[in-house]
Coordinates of C-alpha atoms in Angstrom, one line a residue:
M724 CA 25.0 0.0 25.1
R725 CA 21.4 1.0 24.3
V726 CA 20.7 1.2 20.5
D727 CA 17.6 2.3 18.6
A728 CA 18.2 0.2 15.5
H729 CA 15.6 1.9 13.3
H730 CA 14.5 5.4 12.9
H731 CA 14.2 8.0 10.2
V732 CA 14.7 11.7 9.6
W733 CA 13.5 13.8 6.7
D734 CA 13.4 17.4 5.5
L735 CA 10.4 18.2 3.2
A736 CA 12.0 21.4 2.1
V737 CA 14.8 19.3 0.5
R738 CA 12.6 16.4 -0.8
D739 CA 8.9 15.7 -0.8
L740 CA 7.8 12.3 0.5
P741 CA 4.5 11.4 -1.1
W742 CA 3.8 8.6 1.3
T743 CA 3.5 11.2 4.1
H744 CA 0.7 13.1 2.4
G745 CA -2.1 11.2 4.0
S746 CA -1.0 12.0 7.6
P747 CA -0.8 15.5 9.1
V748 CA 1.4 14.1 11.8
L749 CA 4.0 12.8 9.3
H750 CA 3.8 15.4 6.6
R751 CA 6.3 17.7 8.2
T752 CA 10.1 17.9 8.6
Y753 CA 11.7 15.7 11.3
T754 CA 15.3 16.1 12.4
V755 CA 17.5 14.2 14.8
D756 CA 17.3 17.2 17.1
D757 CA 13.6 16.6 17.3
L758 CA 14.4 13.0 18.4
R759 CA 17.3 13.8 20.7
P760 CA 15.3 14.6 23.9
A761 CA 13.7 11.2 23.8
L762 CA 17.1 9.5 23.2
L763 CA 18.6 11.3 26.2
R764 CA 15.5 10.7 28.3
N765 CA 15.7 6.9 27.6
A766 CA 19.5 6.6 27.8
I767 CA 19.8 5.6 24.1
D768 CA 23.5 5.6 23.2
A769 CA 23.4 5.1 19.5
T770 CA 20.9 4.9 16.6
V771 CA 20.7 3.5 13.1
V772 CA 19.0 5.9 10.7
V773 CA 17.2 4.3 7.8
Q774 CA 16.4 5.6 4.3
T775 CA 13.0 6.9 3.5
C776 CA 13.0 6.9 -0.4
A777 CA 14.7 5.3 -3.3
V778 CA 16.8 8.4 -4.1
A779 CA 20.6 8.1 -4.1
E780 CA 21.2 11.6 -2.9
E781 CA 19.4 10.9 0.4
T782 CA 22.1 8.4 1.4
A783 CA 24.9 10.9 1.0
E784 CA 22.8 13.4 3.0
L785 CA 22.2 11.0 5.9
L786 CA 25.9 10.2 6.0
A787 CA 26.8 13.9 6.2
L788 CA 24.3 14.2 9.1
A789 CA 25.8 11.3 10.8
A790 CA 29.3 12.7 10.5
G791 CA 28.5 15.4 13.0
D792 CA 26.0 13.7 15.3
P793 CA 26.8 12.0 18.6
H794 CA 23.8 9.5 18.3
M795 CA 23.6 8.6 14.6
R796 CA 26.2 5.9 14.5
G797 CA 24.9 3.9 11.6
V798 CA 23.2 4.7 8.3
V799 CA 21.2 2.2 6.2
G800 CA 20.9 4.0 2.9
W801 CA 19.7 3.2 -0.6
A802 CA 21.5 2.4 -3.7
D803 CA 20.3 0.9 -7.0
L804 CA 21.1 -2.8 -6.6
T805 CA 20.5 -3.4 -10.2
D806 CA 23.2 -0.9 -11.3
P807 CA 26.2 -2.9 -12.7
A808 CA 28.4 -0.2 -11.1
V809 CA 26.8 -0.4 -7.6
A810 CA 30.2 -1.4 -6.1
D811 CA 31.7 1.8 -7.4
R812 CA 28.7 3.8 -6.0
L813 CA 29.2 2.3 -2.6
A814 CA 32.9 3.0 -2.6
A815 CA 32.2 6.6 -3.5
L816 CA 29.8 6.9 -0.6
R817 CA 32.3 5.4 1.8
E818 CA 34.9 8.0 0.7
G819 CA 32.5 10.9 1.2
P820 CA 31.5 12.9 4.3
G821 CA 30.4 10.5 7.0
G822 CA 31.1 7.5 4.8
R823 CA 32.3 5.4 7.8
A824 CA 28.8 5.4 9.1
L825 CA 27.4 3.5 6.1
V826 CA 26.4 0.1 7.6
G827 CA 23.7 -1.1 5.3
L828 CA 21.4 -0.7 2.4
R829 CA 17.6 -1.0 2.0
H830 CA 15.3 -1.1 -1.0
P831 CA 11.5 -0.7 -0.5
V832 CA 10.6 -4.0 -1.9
T833 CA 7.0 -3.2 -0.7
D834 CA 6.8 -0.8 -3.6
E835 CA 7.7 -3.5 -6.2
A836 CA 4.8 -5.1 -8.0
D837 CA 6.8 -8.3 -8.6
P838 CA 6.6 -10.5 -5.4
D839 CA 9.8 -12.2 -6.6
W840 CA 11.8 -9.0 -7.2
L841 CA 14.4 -10.2 -4.7
A842 CA 15.0 -13.3 -6.8
R843 CA 16.0 -11.4 -9.9
S844 CA 19.6 -12.1 -11.0
E845 CA 20.6 -8.4 -11.2
V846 CA 19.2 -7.8 -7.7
R847 CA 21.1 -10.8 -6.3
R848 CA 24.3 -9.5 -8.0
G849 CA 23.8 -6.1 -6.2
L850 CA 23.2 -7.8 -2.9
R851 CA 26.5 -9.7 -3.2
A852 CA 28.3 -6.4 -4.1
A853 CA 26.9 -4.8 -1.0
A854 CA 28.0 -7.8 1.1
D855 CA 31.5 -7.6 -0.4
A856 CA 31.5 -4.0 0.8
G857 CA 30.8 -5.2 4.3
L858 CA 27.2 -3.9 4.3
V859 CA 24.1 -5.5 5.8
H860 CA 20.9 -5.5 3.7
D861 CA 17.7 -4.5 5.4
L862 CA 14.7 -6.3 4.0
L863 CA 11.5 -4.2 3.7
V864 CA 8.8 -6.6 2.5
G865 CA 5.1 -7.4 2.8
A866 CA 3.4 -10.7 3.5
D867 CA 3.3 -11.7 -0.1
Q868 CA 7.0 -11.0 -0.5
L869 CA 8.1 -13.0 2.6
P870 CA 8.6 -16.3 0.7
A871 CA 11.0 -14.6 -1.7
A872 CA 12.8 -13.0 1.2
V873 CA 13.2 -16.4 2.9
R874 CA 14.6 -17.9 -0.3
T875 CA 17.0 -15.0 -0.8
V876 CA 18.3 -15.3 2.8
R877 CA 18.7 -19.0 2.4
E878 CA 20.3 -18.9 -1.0
L879 CA 22.8 -16.0 -0.2
P880 CA 24.5 -17.2 3.0
E881 CA 27.3 -14.8 2.4
V882 CA 25.0 -11.8 2.8
R883 CA 23.9 -10.5 6.2
F884 CA 20.3 -9.5 6.3
V885 CA 18.0 -7.8 8.8
L886 CA 14.2 -8.2 8.4
D887 CA 12.6 -4.9 9.1
H888 CA 9.4 -4.7 11.2
A889 CA 9.3 -8.5 11.5
G890 CA 8.1 -8.7 7.9
N891 CA 5.1 -6.5 8.5
P892 CA 2.8 -9.3 9.8
V893 CA -1.0 -9.0 9.9
T894 CA -3.3 -10.2 12.7
D895 CA -5.6 -12.5 10.6
P896 CA -5.2 -16.1 12.1
D897 CA -4.4 -17.8 8.8
A898 CA -1.9 -15.1 7.9
F899 CA -0.4 -15.4 11.4
A900 CA 0.3 -19.1 10.9
L901 CA 2.0 -18.4 7.5
W902 CA 4.1 -15.6 9.0
A903 CA 5.1 -17.8 12.0
G904 CA 6.3 -20.5 9.5
H905 CA 8.4 -17.9 7.7
M906 CA 10.0 -16.8 10.9
A907 CA 10.9 -20.4 11.7
A908 CA 12.4 -20.8 8.2
L909 CA 14.5 -17.6 8.8
A910 CA 15.5 -18.8 12.2
A911 CA 17.3 -21.7 10.5
C912 CA 19.5 -19.2 8.6
P913 CA 22.3 -17.7 10.7
N914 CA 22.8 -14.8 8.3
V915 CA 19.6 -13.0 9.2
A916 CA 18.4 -10.9 12.2
V917 CA 14.9 -9.4 12.8
K918 CA 13.8 -6.0 14.0
L919 CA 11.2 -5.7 16.7
S920 CA 10.0 -2.5 15.1
G921 CA 7.2 -0.9 13.2
L922 CA 4.5 -3.0 14.7
V923 CA 2.6 -0.5 16.9
T924 CA 1.2 1.1 13.7
R925 CA -0.4 -2.2 12.8
T926 CA -2.4 -2.6 16.0
T927 CA -5.9 -1.7 17.1
G928 CA -7.1 -1.8 20.7
D929 CA -4.6 -3.0 23.3
P930 CA -1.2 -3.2 21.6
V931 CA 0.3 -5.5 24.2
R932 CA -2.5 -8.0 23.7
T933 CA -2.3 -7.7 19.9
L934 CA 1.5 -8.0 19.6
R935 CA 2.2 -10.6 22.3
P936 CA 1.7 -13.6 20.0
F937 CA 4.1 -12.1 17.4
T938 CA 6.7 -11.2 20.0
D939 CA 6.5 -14.7 21.5
V940 CA 7.1 -16.3 18.1
L941 CA 10.1 -14.0 17.5
L942 CA 11.6 -14.7 20.9
S943 CA 11.1 -18.5 20.6
A944 CA 12.3 -18.8 17.0
L945 CA 15.3 -16.4 16.9
G946 CA 16.4 -16.3 20.5
P947 CA 16.7 -13.0 22.3
R948 CA 20.5 -13.0 22.8
R949 CA 21.7 -12.9 19.2
R950 CA 19.2 -12.2 16.4
L951 CA 16.4 -9.9 17.6
M952 CA 16.9 -6.1 17.9
Y953 CA 14.7 -3.2 18.9
G954 CA 13.9 -0.2 16.7
S955 CA 11.5 2.6 17.4
D956 CA 10.5 3.4 13.7
W957 CA 10.3 7.0 14.8
P958 CA 8.7 9.2 13.5
V959 CA 6.5 6.8 11.5
C960 CA 5.3 5.5 14.8
L961 CA 3.9 8.8 15.9
P962 CA 0.3 8.5 14.5
A963 CA 0.0 5.4 16.8
A964 CA 2.3 6.1 19.7
G965 CA 5.1 8.5 21.0
Y966 CA 8.7 7.4 21.3
D967 CA 8.5 6.6 25.0
E968 CA 5.3 4.6 24.5
V969 CA 6.9 2.5 21.8
L970 CA 9.9 1.7 23.9
T971 CA 7.8 0.9 26.9
L972 CA 5.7 -1.4 24.8
A973 CA 8.7 -3.3 23.6
E974 CA 10.1 -3.5 27.1
T975 CA 6.7 -4.8 28.3
L976 CA 6.6 -7.5 25.6
T977 CA 10.1 -8.7 26.5
A978 CA 9.7 -8.3 30.3
G979 CA 10.4 -11.9 30.9
L980 CA 13.9 -11.8 29.6
G981 CA 17.0 -11.9 31.7
T982 CA 19.4 -9.0 31.9
E983 CA 21.8 -10.2 29.2
E984 CA 18.9 -11.2 26.9
S985 CA 17.3 -7.8 27.4
E986 CA 20.6 -6.0 26.7
A987 CA 20.9 -7.9 23.5
V988 CA 17.5 -7.0 22.2
F989 CA 17.9 -3.4 23.2
G990 CA 21.5 -2.8 22.1
T991 CA 24.2 -5.4 21.7
T992 CA 22.7 -7.4 18.9
A993 CA 22.2 -4.2 16.8
A994 CA 25.7 -3.0 17.7
R995 CA 27.2 -6.3 16.6
W996 CA 25.1 -6.9 13.5
Y997 CA 25.8 -3.4 12.1
G998 CA 29.3 -3.1 13.4
I999 CA 28.6 0.0 15.4
G1000 CA 31.0 -0.5 18.3
T1001 CA 31.1 1.4 21.5

């Protein structure tokens, strides 16, 4: 089973996305039908579509899309974690069209000024409510927020987490050493997995040479069989590389893996972690 564990879709006629304004490539509508030829060409069996904005309505829209789509098998949506009634909101989503596809939540912590936002008591309460509903929480954080993410993963062992885009590392040598330490700390927590996704947009020059040190740390710390998963980050990847290029890059960076290990990174880990099934 081949799984793309991280992509997006959006319709600018339904909702503007201000973060796309600076890119002519991204400032247009993208549907799963735009993605489908690449999925078929690369034998991708299932995908996980991820929220693009902190708007509750988008989650219901993504679930409705997933209800009638053969590839979109999981939805990581958004809900207000600080809402005391978040459990009721999640139950309502589950009862709506496509509700069975809801596998996780994500909040763009990168948009929060407080680097310790994840440590707030009301946020922790919401994370526990999502876990009680059987959902994974995708962590979207920057470098300054990684310490709080590590503490949150460690202090909430009952919550399953996925770190998006490997924590958005930077290539500065000092920053790399800090990031590698955070990955080692996460590796000690069995309730977190990491996505090999969203990195090509952070590269200059040769992406294989740039990303090899990061991939080597992830493979060594987390182990390729159980807690590392591939995601294309399409269409956000497009200013840097097309879908086929991103997949080929990931395959090149993991070319030394055995068959079972490769199958895990490119499918079975995501399927198990999100409960997608076959």
